[in-house]
């Protein structure tokens, strides 16, 4: 996909440069058609393709941690502690490592991805133009829906004795996922926790 | 064949220049996974390319309007005898 996009951009640049240095080519009908292609159709396609490419890459873990304030959150994925929720998900590959942040921090609703992207734009604005807050917090309490998107219907979830015992409370919201699974990123105590080092190249 | 006015060609060059510059900036951003790359693509590359396309469309429109005004007047209809 990226190769195709690069080819499209290179072709547009070559045609564009032809018009810059030899605008006379547009005096003929064929030249005018090429100009329309090079200066309207291809650039619009290149911009749309580029935007889609960037949107897709903005879901990657590498993109999220390119802002220094996110580094502790990435470090927390390497905590060697079986009850540390983000670390267990990351290390056991229950979420894709290359999209670790986005997988848990998007909303699994119709416009969830768009909302996540709009929030991401706000984050970029604050990162480059504003003041980064000392404590980074979620916009709203973490919704169980995001956990259940993967866990609901899964055998380990459905057959867990405590989940069976508290099924009604879970269903009517009296009990939430974080009522029991409260070990999240724990940024404050990160320095005290042992780290897991992934094997080379993993 | 009637030649295109010089100013139209100049506007085309400006437009093509903007598009080429915008796309030259867009190209490396596709290989750099970083928040800055996203910002460069959206703000600089997107703005330059978009502006180039806009300049092209406006100059095309203006050229069409000017060509319309410069068209020779239509022949008066011949009255039947």
PDB file of N, CA and C in Angstrom, chain B residues 24-68:
ATOM      1  N   UNK B  24       6.749  16.678  -2.018  1.00  0.00           N
ATOM      2  CA  UNK B  24       8.141  16.361  -1.643  1.00  0.00           C
ATOM      3  C   UNK B  24       8.281  16.288  -0.118  1.00  0.00           C
ATOM      4  N   UNK B  25       7.486  17.111   0.575  1.00  0.00           N
ATOM      5  CA  UNK B  25       7.508  17.058   2.051  1.00  0.00           C
ATOM      6  C   UNK B  25       6.745  15.820   2.533  1.00  0.00           C
ATOM      7  N   UNK B  26       5.669  15.479   1.795  1.00  0.00           N
ATOM      8  CA  UNK B  26       4.842  14.324   2.209  1.00  0.00           C
ATOM      9  C   UNK B  26       5.600  13.006   2.108  1.00  0.00           C
ATOM     10  N   UNK B  27       6.472  12.920   1.098  1.00  0.00           N
ATOM     11  CA  UNK B  27       7.163  11.649   0.813  1.00  0.00           C
ATOM     12  C   UNK B  27       7.939  11.086   2.020  1.00  0.00           C
ATOM     13  N   UNK B  28       8.852  11.852   2.630  1.00  0.00           N
ATOM     14  CA  UNK B  28       9.584  11.263   3.769  1.00  0.00           C
ATOM     15  C   UNK B  28       8.702  10.986   4.985  1.00  0.00           C
ATOM     16  N   UNK B  29       7.597  11.747   5.129  1.00  0.00           N
ATOM     17  CA  UNK B  29       6.743  11.523   6.309  1.00  0.00           C
ATOM     18  C   UNK B  29       6.112  10.121   6.291  1.00  0.00           C
ATOM     19  N   UNK B  30       6.010   9.540   5.082  1.00  0.00           N
ATOM     20  CA  UNK B  30       5.401   8.208   4.975  1.00  0.00           C
ATOM     21  C   UNK B  30       6.297   7.119   5.558  1.00  0.00           C
ATOM     22  N   UNK B  31       7.570   7.441   5.785  1.00  0.00           N
ATOM     23  CA  UNK B  31       8.509   6.440   6.303  1.00  0.00           C
ATOM     24  C   UNK B  31       8.940   6.750   7.729  1.00  0.00           C
ATOM     25  N   UNK B  32       8.305   7.736   8.361  1.00  0.00           N
ATOM     26  CA  UNK B  32       8.724   8.175   9.694  1.00  0.00           C
ATOM     27  C   UNK B  32       7.526   8.089  10.642  1.00  0.00           C
ATOM     28  N   UNK B  33       7.546   7.106  11.533  1.00  0.00           N
ATOM     29  CA  UNK B  33       6.441   6.960  12.475  1.00  0.00           C
ATOM     30  C   UNK B  33       6.722   7.831  13.701  1.00  0.00           C
ATOM     31  N   UNK B  34       6.197   9.022  13.670  1.00  0.00           N
ATOM     32  CA  UNK B  34       6.429   9.987  14.745  1.00  0.00           C
ATOM     33  C   UNK B  34       5.304  11.013  14.714  1.00  0.00           C
ATOM     34  N   UNK B  35       5.002  11.568  15.891  1.00  0.00           N
ATOM     35  CA  UNK B  35       3.944  12.574  15.965  1.00  0.00           C
ATOM     36  C   UNK B  35       4.283  13.773  15.066  1.00  0.00           C
ATOM     37  N   UNK B  36       5.577  14.119  14.996  1.00  0.00           N
ATOM     38  CA  UNK B  36       6.012  15.254  14.182  1.00  0.00           C
ATOM     39  C   UNK B  36       5.750  15.001  12.691  1.00  0.00           C
ATOM     40  N   UNK B  37       5.925  13.738  12.270  1.00  0.00           N
ATOM     41  CA  UNK B  37       5.687  13.391  10.871  1.00  0.00           C
ATOM     42  C   UNK B  37       4.211  13.603  10.518  1.00  0.00           C
ATOM     43  N   UNK B  38       3.333  13.223  11.431  1.00  0.00           N
ATOM     44  CA  UNK B  38       1.891  13.412  11.242  1.00  0.00           C
ATOM     45  C   UNK B  38       1.572  14.908  11.123  1.00  0.00           C
ATOM     46  N   UNK B  39       2.177  15.690  12.010  1.00  0.00           N
ATOM     47  CA  UNK B  39       1.938  17.132  12.003  1.00  0.00           C
ATOM     48  C   UNK B  39       2.441  17.769  10.704  1.00  0.00           C
ATOM     49  N   UNK B  40       3.627  17.323  10.257  1.00  0.00           N
ATOM     50  CA  UNK B  40       4.190  17.846   9.005  1.00  0.00           C
ATOM     51  C   UNK B  40       3.269  17.539   7.831  1.00  0.00           C
ATOM     52  N   UNK B  41       2.759  16.304   7.820  1.00  0.00           N
ATOM     53  CA  UNK B  41       1.884  15.904   6.721  1.00  0.00           C
ATOM     54  C   UNK B  41       0.607  16.737   6.721  1.00  0.00           C
ATOM     55  N   UNK B  42      -0.017  16.838   7.883  1.00  0.00           N
ATOM     56  CA  UNK B  42      -1.303  17.548   7.959  1.00  0.00           C
ATOM     57  C   UNK B  42      -1.135  19.046   7.707  1.00  0.00           C
ATOM     58  N   UNK B  43      -0.180  19.664   8.400  1.00  0.00           N
ATOM     59  CA  UNK B  43      -0.106  21.125   8.350  1.00  0.00           C
ATOM     60  C   UNK B  43       0.659  21.632   7.124  1.00  0.00           C
ATOM     61  N   UNK B  44       1.895  21.189   6.925  1.00  0.00           N
ATOM     62  CA  UNK B  44       2.713  21.758   5.841  1.00  0.00           C
ATOM     63  C   UNK B  44       2.366  21.127   4.484  1.00  0.00           C
ATOM     64  N   UNK B  45       2.527  19.799   4.404  1.00  0.00           N
ATOM     65  CA  UNK B  45       2.313  19.121   3.127  1.00  0.00           C
ATOM     66  C   UNK B  45       0.865  19.255   2.655  1.00  0.00           C
ATOM     67  N   UNK B  46      -0.064  18.989   3.563  1.00  0.00           N
ATOM     68  CA  UNK B  46      -1.490  19.067   3.218  1.00  0.00           C
ATOM     69  C   UNK B  46      -1.873  20.465   2.788  1.00  0.00           C
ATOM     70  N   UNK B  47      -1.375  21.472   3.523  1.00  0.00           N
ATOM     71  CA  UNK B  47      -1.728  22.860   3.213  1.00  0.00           C
ATOM     72  C   UNK B  47      -1.157  23.272   1.858  1.00  0.00           C
ATOM     73  N   UNK B  48       0.127  22.944   1.605  1.00  0.00           N
ATOM     74  CA  UNK B  48       0.753  23.346   0.336  1.00  0.00           C
ATOM     75  C   UNK B  48       0.078  22.663  -0.860  1.00  0.00           C
ATOM     76  N   UNK B  49      -0.121  21.348  -0.744  1.00  0.00           N
ATOM     77  CA  UNK B  49      -0.738  20.613  -1.852  1.00  0.00           C
ATOM     78  C   UNK B  49      -2.174  21.092  -2.078  1.00  0.00           C
ATOM     79  N   UNK B  50      -2.907  21.247  -0.986  1.00  0.00           N
ATOM     80  CA  UNK B  50      -4.297  21.719  -1.081  1.00  0.00           C
ATOM     81  C   UNK B  50      -4.369  23.086  -1.729  1.00  0.00           C
ATOM     82  N   UNK B  51      -3.446  23.961  -1.325  1.00  0.00           N
ATOM     83  CA  UNK B  51      -3.409  25.316  -1.883  1.00  0.00           C
ATOM     84  C   UNK B  51      -3.082  25.253  -3.372  1.00  0.00           C
ATOM     85  N   UNK B  52      -2.157  24.370  -3.735  1.00  0.00           N
ATOM     86  CA  UNK B  52      -1.792  24.196  -5.150  1.00  0.00           C
ATOM     87  C   UNK B  52      -2.976  23.776  -5.980  1.00  0.00           C
ATOM     88  N   UNK B  53      -3.721  22.814  -5.478  1.00  0.00           N
ATOM     89  CA  UNK B  53      -4.920  22.329  -6.198  1.00  0.00           C
ATOM     90  C   UNK B  53      -5.935  23.470  -6.325  1.00  0.00           C
ATOM     91  N   UNK B  54      -6.077  24.237  -5.246  1.00  0.00           N
ATOM     92  CA  UNK B  54      -7.036  25.351  -5.235  1.00  0.00           C
ATOM     93  C   UNK B  54      -6.633  26.416  -6.258  1.00  0.00           C
ATOM     94  N   UNK B  55      -5.347  26.758  -6.279  1.00  0.00           N
ATOM     95  CA  UNK B  55      -4.852  27.766  -7.241  1.00  0.00           C
ATOM     96  C   UNK B  55      -5.109  27.279  -8.662  1.00  0.00           C
ATOM     97  N   UNK B  56      -4.873  25.978  -8.903  1.00  0.00           N
ATOM     98  CA  UNK B  56      -5.106  25.410 -10.237  1.00  0.00           C
ATOM     99  C   UNK B  56      -6.580  25.528 -10.621  1.00  0.00           C
ATOM    100  N   UNK B  57      -7.465  25.139  -9.702  1.00  0.00           N
ATOM    101  CA  UNK B  57      -8.900  25.174 -10.013  1.00  0.00           C
ATOM    102  C   UNK B  57      -9.383  26.601 -10.253  1.00  0.00           C
ATOM    103  N   UNK B  58      -8.906  27.534  -9.427  1.00  0.00           N
ATOM    104  CA  UNK B  58      -9.323  28.939  -9.580  1.00  0.00           C
ATOM    105  C   UNK B  58      -8.811  29.496 -10.900  1.00  0.00           C
ATOM    106  N   UNK B  59      -7.549  29.197 -11.240  1.00  0.00           N
ATOM    107  CA  UNK B  59      -6.990  29.736 -12.489  1.00  0.00           C
ATOM    108  C   UNK B  59      -7.689  29.118 -13.693  1.00  0.00           C
ATOM    109  N   UNK B  60      -8.070  27.848 -13.564  1.00  0.00           N
ATOM    110  CA  UNK B  60      -8.798  27.176 -14.646  1.00  0.00           C
ATOM    111  C   UNK B  60     -10.163  27.837 -14.848  1.00  0.00           C
ATOM    112  N   UNK B  61     -10.820  28.107 -13.727  1.00  0.00           N
ATOM    113  CA  UNK B  61     -12.138  28.729 -13.758  1.00  0.00           C
ATOM    114  C   UNK B  61     -12.049  30.133 -14.364  1.00  0.00           C
ATOM    115  N   UNK B  62     -11.048  30.901 -13.899  1.00  0.00           N
ATOM    116  CA  UNK B  62     -10.863  32.263 -14.392  1.00  0.00           C
ATOM    117  C   UNK B  62     -10.567  32.245 -15.890  1.00  0.00           C
ATOM    118  N   UNK B  63      -9.750  31.285 -16.293  1.00  0.00           N
ATOM    119  CA  UNK B  63      -9.390  31.175 -17.713  1.00  0.00           C
ATOM    120  C   UNK B  63     -10.634  30.871 -18.558  1.00  0.00           C
ATOM    121  N   UNK B  64     -11.493  29.993 -18.048  1.00  0.00           N
ATOM    122  CA  UNK B  64     -12.721  29.643 -18.768  1.00  0.00           C
ATOM    123  C   UNK B  64     -13.644  30.849 -18.880  1.00  0.00           C
ATOM    124  N   UNK B  65     -13.744  31.624 -17.792  1.00  0.00           N
ATOM    125  CA  UNK B  65     -14.613  32.810 -17.786  1.00  0.00           C
ATOM    126  C   UNK B  65     -14.080  33.846 -18.776  1.00  0.00           C
ATOM    127  N   UNK B  66     -12.749  34.055 -18.747  1.00  0.00           N
ATOM    128  CA  UNK B  66     -12.130  35.034 -19.663  1.00  0.00           C
ATOM    129  C   UNK B  66     -12.334  34.586 -21.111  1.00  0.00           C
ATOM    130  N   UNK B  67     -12.155  33.294 -21.367  1.00  0.00           N
ATOM    131  CA  UNK B  67     -12.312  32.763 -22.727  1.00  0.00           C
ATOM    132  C   UNK B  67     -13.743  32.965 -23.222  1.00  0.00           C
ATOM    133  N   UNK B  68     -14.695  32.826 -22.297  1.00  0.00           N
ATOM    134  CA  UNK B  68     -16.111  33.018 -22.622  1.00  0.00           C
ATOM    135  C   UNK B  68     -16.373  34.455 -23.064  1.00  0.00           C
TER     136      UNK B  68
END
